[in-house]
Amino acid sequence: MYGAAGFYRGGGEGPAGHFRTSVHASPLFARAVARLLCRVDAALGRPPVLDFVDMAAGRGELAGGVLAALPADVAARTRAYAVEVAGRPEGLDPRVRWRAEPPGGLTGLLFANEWLDNVPVDVAEVDDAGVARRVLVRGDGAQRLGEQVTGAAAAWLERWWPLPGEEGLRAEIGLPRDEAWTSAVGALDAGLAVAADYAHTAAARPPFGTLTGFRAGRETPPVPDGSCDITAHVALDACAAAHATRCTPECAPPDALMRPQREALHALGVTGARPPLALARTDPAAYVRALASASQAAELTAPGGLGDFLWLLQPVGAVDAAALLVDVADDEEQ
């Protein structure tokens, strides 16, 4: 995935050539993130320098779109970073700083769209004796059971994804994602970190896991040869709790928030409402544009699709995550 010949270090179109994320689905997504950045800016008292970090940036589409959507006064104060293992693409907005990892000491918004589902994890499977064992995989994708899950990994399963002793049940051990998320949030001195991803919580873990691959827009077996994306849904509740446990009692973290993407985007002005038919008579071109925008918004918020993504909003410092998802009308009045 991340080695010299790995999937994410390849050239060409990058991830957009293999799967469709919210960023690629519509510019409305970048505009919504820009609106969220503006709200974070206001919550922080409009600092002289405002940071925006696009984690797992692909070809920098989100970072570039956010900068383009910001009001001029906010854009002038914004430092935008694209964090990605691949090289910087040609034609990217020169204001975007390209890095292999986020810098520290940030004040603003760190946004991780479909990043954590690509942080590698071990898979556990229950054997015929009711014991959870690690799943081992060959280069051609063939799998077999290995050693018993023990130690910190076993403790994580017990806490976050208990496996009954039924043969064939699976879980993805999310410790590396917890650690990756905690590290990313740690780059912020003040502001908000958001993870938007395929996700689940303890109340509804998938009994057989979610490990799969994607190549050229189609689901495919997860063969670890660098030819395809390998992904598994994220236990976001565990990620949120992991950050909280790293904080000392003297600096207890503000409350994290989890919301479906459709709710978060609705609060940020992406509703999918159809334009009034009267507009078709008075301004047909505007009606067609508004109808196309409504169609894109509907895709971003659709049940059973992108709308079911979960957003984890993890505030740092004196930021109220719930207050950032106010109704868009309230935002426009400010």
CSV table of C-alpha atoms in Angstrom, one decimal:
chain,number,residue,atom,x,y,z
A,1,MET,CA,0.0,0.0,0.0
A,2,TYR,CA,2.7,2.5,1.0
A,3,GLY,CA,6.0,1.0,-0.1
A,4,ALA,CA,8.0,2.1,-3.1
A,5,ALA,CA,5.8,0.1,-5.5
A,6,GLY,CA,2.6,0.5,-3.4
A,7,PHE,CA,-0.8,1.5,-4.5
A,8,TYR,CA,-0.6,5.0,-3.0
A,9,ARG,CA,2.8,5.8,-4.4
A,10,GLY,CA,1.7,5.2,-8.0
A,11,GLY,CA,1.4,8.0,-10.5
A,12,GLY,CA,-1.5,8.9,-12.8
A,13,GLU,CA,-4.9,9.8,-11.4
A,14,GLY,CA,-4.2,8.5,-8.0
A,15,PRO,CA,-7.1,7.2,-5.8
A,16,ALA,CA,-9.6,9.1,-8.0
A,17,GLY,CA,-8.8,6.7,-10.8
A,18,HIS,CA,-10.0,3.7,-8.7
A,19,PHE,CA,-12.8,4.8,-6.4
A,20,ARG,CA,-15.1,7.8,-5.9
A,21,THR,CA,-14.9,9.7,-2.6
A,22,SER,CA,-17.1,12.6,-1.5
A,23,VAL,CA,-14.3,15.0,-2.6
A,24,HIS,CA,-14.5,13.6,-6.2
A,25,ALA,CA,-18.3,13.4,-6.2
A,26,SER,CA,-18.9,17.1,-6.1
A,27,PRO,CA,-17.2,20.5,-5.4
A,28,LEU,CA,-20.0,21.0,-2.8
A,29,PHE,CA,-18.0,18.8,-0.4
A,30,ALA,CA,-15.0,21.1,-0.5
A,31,ARG,CA,-17.3,24.1,-0.1
A,32,ALA,CA,-18.9,22.5,3.0
A,33,VAL,CA,-15.4,21.9,4.5
A,34,ALA,CA,-14.5,25.5,3.7
A,35,ARG,CA,-17.6,26.6,5.6
A,36,LEU,CA,-16.6,24.4,8.5
A,37,LEU,CA,-13.1,25.9,8.5
A,38,CYS,CA,-14.7,29.4,8.7
A,39,ARG,CA,-16.7,28.3,11.7
A,40,VAL,CA,-13.6,26.9,13.4
A,41,ASP,CA,-11.9,30.2,12.6
A,42,ALA,CA,-14.7,32.2,14.3
A,43,ALA,CA,-14.6,29.8,17.3
A,44,LEU,CA,-10.9,30.4,17.7
A,45,GLY,CA,-11.3,34.2,17.5
A,46,ARG,CA,-10.0,34.5,14.0
A,47,PRO,CA,-6.3,33.9,14.6
A,48,PRO,CA,-3.7,35.7,12.5
A,49,VAL,CA,-2.7,32.3,10.9
A,50,LEU,CA,-5.4,29.7,10.3
A,51,ASP,CA,-4.2,26.1,9.4
A,52,PHE,CA,-6.0,23.6,7.2
A,53,VAL,CA,-4.7,20.1,6.8
A,54,ASP,CA,-6.0,17.6,4.2
A,55,MET,CA,-4.9,14.2,5.5
A,56,ALA,CA,-4.5,11.5,2.8
A,57,ALA,CA,-4.8,14.2,0.2
A,58,GLY,CA,-4.7,12.0,-2.9
A,59,ARG,CA,-3.9,14.6,-5.6
A,60,GLY,CA,-4.8,17.6,-3.3
A,61,GLU,CA,-8.3,18.0,-4.6
A,62,LEU,CA,-9.8,18.8,-1.2
A,63,ALA,CA,-7.1,21.3,-0.2
A,64,GLY,CA,-7.3,23.1,-3.5
A,65,GLY,CA,-11.1,23.2,-3.4
A,66,VAL,CA,-11.2,24.5,0.1
A,67,LEU,CA,-8.8,27.3,-0.7
A,68,ALA,CA,-10.9,28.2,-3.8
A,69,ALA,CA,-14.1,28.3,-1.7
A,70,LEU,CA,-12.8,30.5,1.2
A,71,PRO,CA,-13.7,34.1,1.5
A,72,ALA,CA,-10.7,36.3,0.5
A,73,ASP,CA,-10.0,37.5,4.0
A,74,VAL,CA,-10.0,34.0,5.4
A,75,ALA,CA,-7.9,32.6,2.5
A,76,ALA,CA,-5.3,35.3,3.1
A,77,ARG,CA,-4.7,34.0,6.6
A,78,THR,CA,-4.9,30.3,5.8
A,79,ARG,CA,-1.9,27.9,5.5
A,80,ALA,CA,-3.1,24.8,3.7
A,81,TYR,CA,-1.3,21.5,3.9
A,82,ALA,CA,-1.8,18.3,1.9
A,83,VAL,CA,-0.5,15.2,3.6
A,84,GLU,CA,0.2,12.4,1.3
A,85,VAL,CA,2.9,9.7,0.6
A,86,ALA,CA,2.8,10.2,-3.2
A,87,GLY,CA,4.6,13.1,-4.9
A,88,ARG,CA,3.1,16.5,-5.4
A,89,PRO,CA,0.9,16.5,-8.6
A,90,GLU,CA,1.4,19.1,-11.3
A,91,GLY,CA,-1.0,22.0,-11.4
A,92,LEU,CA,-1.9,22.0,-7.7
A,93,ASP,CA,-2.6,25.4,-6.2
A,94,PRO,CA,0.9,26.7,-5.2
A,95,ARG,CA,-0.5,27.9,-1.9
A,96,VAL,CA,-0.9,24.2,-0.9
A,97,ARG,CA,2.1,22.9,1.1
A,98,TRP,CA,2.8,19.2,0.3
A,99,ARG,CA,4.1,17.1,3.1
A,100,ALA,CA,4.5,13.4,4.0
A,101,GLU,CA,3.1,14.1,7.5
A,102,PRO,CA,1.3,16.9,9.2
A,103,PRO,CA,3.4,19.6,11.0
A,104,GLY,CA,2.9,20.3,14.7
A,105,GLY,CA,1.6,23.4,16.4
A,106,LEU,CA,-1.4,23.8,14.2
A,107,THR,CA,-4.4,26.1,14.8
A,108,GLY,CA,-7.4,25.4,12.7
A,109,LEU,CA,-8.9,22.3,11.0
A,110,LEU,CA,-7.4,18.9,10.3
A,111,PHE,CA,-9.7,16.9,7.9
A,112,ALA,CA,-9.2,13.2,7.2
A,113,ASN,CA,-11.5,12.1,4.5
A,114,GLU,CA,-11.3,8.3,3.9
A,115,TRP,CA,-7.8,8.1,5.5
A,116,LEU,CA,-8.3,5.8,8.5
A,117,ASP,CA,-9.9,3.0,6.5
A,118,ASN,CA,-6.5,2.7,4.7
A,119,VAL,CA,-4.4,2.6,7.9
A,120,PRO,CA,-3.4,-1.1,7.9
A,121,VAL,CA,-4.8,-3.4,10.6
A,122,ASP,CA,-4.6,-7.0,11.6
A,123,VAL,CA,-7.6,-9.2,11.0
A,124,ALA,CA,-8.7,-11.8,13.7
A,125,GLU,CA,-10.9,-14.8,13.0
A,126,VAL,CA,-12.3,-17.4,15.4
A,127,ASP,CA,-11.1,-20.9,14.8
A,128,ASP,CA,-13.0,-24.2,15.3
A,129,ALA,CA,-12.0,-24.2,19.0
A,130,GLY,CA,-13.5,-20.8,19.6
A,131,VAL,CA,-10.1,-19.0,19.7
A,132,ALA,CA,-9.4,-15.7,18.0
A,133,ARG,CA,-6.4,-16.0,15.7
A,134,ARG,CA,-4.6,-13.5,13.4
A,135,VAL,CA,-5.3,-14.0,9.7
A,136,LEU,CA,-2.1,-14.4,7.7
A,137,VAL,CA,-2.0,-13.5,4.0
A,138,ARG,CA,0.3,-14.4,1.1
A,139,GLY,CA,1.3,-12.1,-1.7
A,140,ASP,CA,-1.3,-13.7,-4.0
A,141,GLY,CA,-4.1,-13.0,-1.4
A,142,ALA,CA,-4.4,-16.6,0.0
A,143,GLN,CA,-5.3,-16.5,3.7
A,144,ARG,CA,-4.8,-18.9,6.6
A,145,LEU,CA,-5.1,-18.6,10.4
A,146,GLY,CA,-1.9,-17.9,12.4
A,147,GLU,CA,-1.1,-17.4,16.1
A,148,GLN,CA,-3.7,-16.6,18.8
A,149,VAL,CA,-4.4,-12.9,19.4
A,150,THR,CA,-2.9,-11.9,22.7
A,151,GLY,CA,-1.7,-8.9,24.6
A,152,ALA,CA,-2.8,-5.3,23.7
A,153,ALA,CA,-4.6,-6.6,20.6
A,154,ALA,CA,-6.6,-9.1,22.6
A,155,ALA,CA,-7.5,-6.3,25.1
A,156,TRP,CA,-8.6,-4.1,22.3
A,157,LEU,CA,-10.9,-6.8,20.9
A,158,GLU,CA,-12.3,-7.4,24.4
A,159,ARG,CA,-13.1,-3.7,24.8
A,160,TRP,CA,-14.2,-2.7,21.4
A,161,TRP,CA,-15.0,-5.8,19.3
A,162,PRO,CA,-15.7,-8.9,21.4
A,163,LEU,CA,-15.8,-12.0,19.3
A,164,PRO,CA,-18.2,-14.8,20.5
A,165,GLY,CA,-16.6,-18.3,20.1
A,166,GLU,CA,-18.4,-19.0,16.8
A,167,GLU,CA,-16.1,-20.3,14.1
A,168,GLY,CA,-15.6,-17.9,11.2
A,169,LEU,CA,-16.5,-14.7,12.9
A,170,ARG,CA,-14.0,-11.9,12.2
A,171,ALA,CA,-12.9,-8.5,13.5
A,172,GLU,CA,-10.4,-5.9,12.4
A,173,ILE,CA,-8.1,-4.9,15.3
A,174,GLY,CA,-8.2,-1.1,15.3
A,175,LEU,CA,-5.2,-0.3,17.5
A,176,PRO,CA,-3.1,1.2,14.6
A,177,ARG,CA,-6.0,3.4,13.6
A,178,ASP,CA,-6.4,4.6,17.2
A,179,GLU,CA,-2.7,5.4,17.3
A,180,ALA,CA,-2.7,7.1,13.9
A,181,TRP,CA,-5.7,9.3,14.9
A,182,THR,CA,-4.3,10.2,18.2
A,183,SER,CA,-1.1,11.3,16.5
A,184,ALA,CA,-2.9,13.4,13.9
A,185,VAL,CA,-5.1,15.1,16.5
A,186,GLY,CA,-1.9,15.8,18.5
A,187,ALA,CA,-0.7,18.0,15.7
A,188,LEU,CA,-3.3,20.6,16.7
A,189,ASP,CA,-2.7,23.1,19.5
A,190,ALA,CA,-6.2,24.4,19.0
A,191,GLY,CA,-9.1,23.7,16.7
A,192,LEU,CA,-10.9,20.7,15.3
A,193,ALA,CA,-9.9,17.3,13.8
A,194,VAL,CA,-12.5,15.5,11.6
A,195,ALA,CA,-12.4,11.9,10.3
A,196,ALA,CA,-15.0,11.1,7.7
A,197,ASP,CA,-15.1,7.5,6.8
A,198,TYR,CA,-16.8,4.1,6.3
A,199,ALA,CA,-17.3,3.3,10.0
A,200,HIS,CA,-19.2,1.5,12.6
A,201,THR,CA,-19.6,1.6,16.4
A,202,ALA,CA,-19.8,-1.0,19.2
A,203,ALA,CA,-23.5,-1.2,18.9
A,204,ALA,CA,-23.3,-2.6,15.3
A,205,ARG,CA,-20.0,-4.3,14.5
A,206,PRO,CA,-20.1,-6.3,11.3
A,207,PRO,CA,-19.8,-10.0,12.2
A,208,PHE,CA,-17.5,-11.0,9.5
A,209,GLY,CA,-15.4,-7.8,9.2
A,210,THR,CA,-15.2,-5.5,6.2
A,211,LEU,CA,-11.9,-6.1,4.6
A,212,THR,CA,-12.0,-5.7,0.8
A,213,GLY,CA,-10.2,-4.2,-2.2
A,214,PHE,CA,-10.9,-1.7,-5.0
A,215,ARG,CA,-9.5,-1.4,-8.4
A,216,ALA,CA,-10.6,0.8,-11.3
A,217,GLY,CA,-13.9,1.5,-9.7
A,218,ARG,CA,-14.8,-2.1,-8.8
A,219,GLU,CA,-14.7,-4.1,-5.6
A,220,THR,CA,-12.0,-6.8,-5.8
A,221,PRO,CA,-10.4,-9.3,-3.5
A,222,PRO,CA,-7.8,-7.6,-1.2
A,223,VAL,CA,-4.6,-8.9,-2.7
A,224,PRO,CA,-1.6,-7.2,-1.1
A,225,ASP,CA,0.5,-6.8,-4.2
A,226,GLY,CA,0.2,-3.0,-4.7
A,227,SER,CA,-2.3,-3.4,-7.6
A,228,CYS,CA,-5.4,-2.4,-5.6
A,229,ASP,CA,-6.7,-0.4,-2.7
A,230,ILE,CA,-7.1,-2.4,0.5
A,231,THR,CA,-9.6,-1.0,2.9
A,232,ALA,CA,-11.6,-1.9,6.0
A,233,HIS,CA,-14.3,0.2,7.8
A,234,VAL,CA,-13.2,2.1,10.9
A,235,ALA,CA,-14.2,1.6,14.6
A,236,LEU,CA,-14.5,5.4,15.0
A,237,ASP,CA,-15.7,5.2,18.6
A,238,ALA,CA,-12.4,3.5,19.6
A,239,CYS,CA,-10.4,6.2,17.8
A,240,ALA,CA,-12.3,8.9,19.7
A,241,ALA,CA,-11.7,7.2,23.0
A,242,ALA,CA,-8.1,6.6,22.3
A,243,HIS,CA,-7.4,10.3,22.0
A,244,ALA,CA,-9.3,11.1,25.2
A,245,THR,CA,-7.3,8.6,27.2
A,246,ARG,CA,-4.0,10.2,26.1
A,247,CYS,CA,-5.0,13.5,27.7
A,248,THR,CA,-4.0,14.3,31.2
A,249,PRO,CA,-6.7,15.1,33.9
A,250,GLU,CA,-5.3,18.7,33.9
A,251,CYS,CA,-6.2,19.1,30.2
A,252,ALA,CA,-9.3,17.0,29.8
A,253,PRO,CA,-10.4,17.0,26.1
A,254,PRO,CA,-13.6,18.6,25.0
A,255,ASP,CA,-16.4,16.2,24.0
A,256,ALA,CA,-16.0,14.5,20.7
A,257,LEU,CA,-19.0,14.2,18.4
A,258,MET,CA,-20.1,11.6,15.9
A,259,ARG,CA,-22.7,12.3,13.2
A,260,PRO,CA,-23.7,10.7,9.9
A,261,GLN,CA,-22.3,12.6,6.9
A,262,ARG,CA,-25.8,13.6,5.8
A,263,GLU,CA,-26.5,15.4,9.1
A,264,ALA,CA,-23.1,17.1,9.1
A,265,LEU,CA,-23.4,18.3,5.5
A,266,HIS,CA,-27.0,19.4,6.0
A,267,ALA,CA,-25.8,21.6,8.8
A,268,LEU,CA,-23.1,23.0,6.5
A,269,GLY,CA,-25.5,23.9,3.7
A,270,VAL,CA,-25.6,20.8,1.5
A,271,THR,CA,-29.2,19.7,1.5
A,272,GLY,CA,-30.1,18.3,-1.9
A,273,ALA,CA,-33.3,20.4,-2.1
A,274,ARG,CA,-34.6,20.7,-5.6
A,275,PRO,CA,-34.8,24.3,-7.0
A,276,PRO,CA,-38.3,25.8,-7.4
A,277,LEU,CA,-40.0,25.1,-10.8
A,278,ALA,CA,-40.7,28.8,-11.1
A,279,LEU,CA,-36.9,29.3,-11.7
A,280,ALA,CA,-37.2,27.1,-14.8
A,281,ARG,CA,-39.5,29.7,-16.4
A,282,THR,CA,-37.6,32.9,-15.3
A,283,ASP,CA,-34.0,31.6,-15.7
A,284,PRO,CA,-33.7,28.2,-17.4
A,285,ALA,CA,-29.9,28.1,-17.3
A,286,ALA,CA,-29.9,28.9,-13.5
A,287,TYR,CA,-32.5,26.2,-13.0
A,288,VAL,CA,-30.4,23.6,-14.8
A,289,ARG,CA,-27.3,24.6,-12.7
A,290,ALA,CA,-29.3,24.4,-9.5
A,291,LEU,CA,-30.8,21.0,-10.5
A,292,ALA,CA,-27.3,19.6,-11.1
A,293,SER,CA,-26.1,21.0,-7.7
A,294,ALA,CA,-29.1,19.3,-6.0
A,295,SER,CA,-28.3,16.0,-7.7
A,296,GLN,CA,-24.7,16.2,-6.4
A,297,ALA,CA,-25.9,17.1,-2.9
A,298,ALA,CA,-28.2,14.2,-3.0
A,299,GLU,CA,-25.3,11.8,-3.8
A,300,LEU,CA,-23.2,13.2,-0.9
A,301,THR,CA,-26.1,12.8,1.6
A,302,ALA,CA,-27.8,9.6,0.2
A,303,PRO,CA,-28.8,6.9,2.7
A,304,GLY,CA,-27.1,3.6,1.8
A,305,GLY,CA,-24.3,5.6,0.2
A,306,LEU,CA,-22.0,8.5,1.0
A,307,GLY,CA,-24.6,9.9,3.4
A,308,ASP,CA,-24.0,6.9,5.7
A,309,PHE,CA,-20.4,7.8,6.3
A,310,LEU,CA,-19.7,8.8,9.9
A,311,TRP,CA,-17.9,12.0,10.8
A,312,LEU,CA,-15.9,12.1,14.0
A,313,LEU,CA,-15.4,15.7,15.2
A,314,GLN,CA,-12.6,15.8,17.8
A,315,PRO,CA,-12.2,19.3,19.3
A,316,VAL,CA,-8.9,20.6,20.7
A,317,GLY,CA,-8.9,23.5,23.2
A,318,ALA,CA,-11.9,25.7,23.8
A,319,VAL,CA,-13.9,24.6,20.7
A,320,ASP,CA,-17.5,23.2,21.0
A,321,ALA,CA,-17.9,20.6,18.2
A,322,ALA,CA,-21.7,20.7,18.5
A,323,ALA,CA,-21.8,24.4,18.0
A,324,LEU,CA,-19.9,24.1,14.8
A,325,LEU,CA,-22.8,22.1,13.2
A,326,VAL,CA,-25.4,24.8,13.5
A,327,ASP,CA,-28.0,25.4,10.9
A,328,VAL,CA,-26.6,27.1,7.8
A,329,ALA,CA,-29.1,30.0,8.1
A,330,ASP,CA,-27.6,30.8,11.5
A,331,ASP,CA,-24.1,30.8,9.9
A,332,GLU,CA,-25.1,33.2,7.1
A,333,GLU,CA,-26.5,35.7,9.6
A,334,GLN,CA,-23.1,36.0,11.4
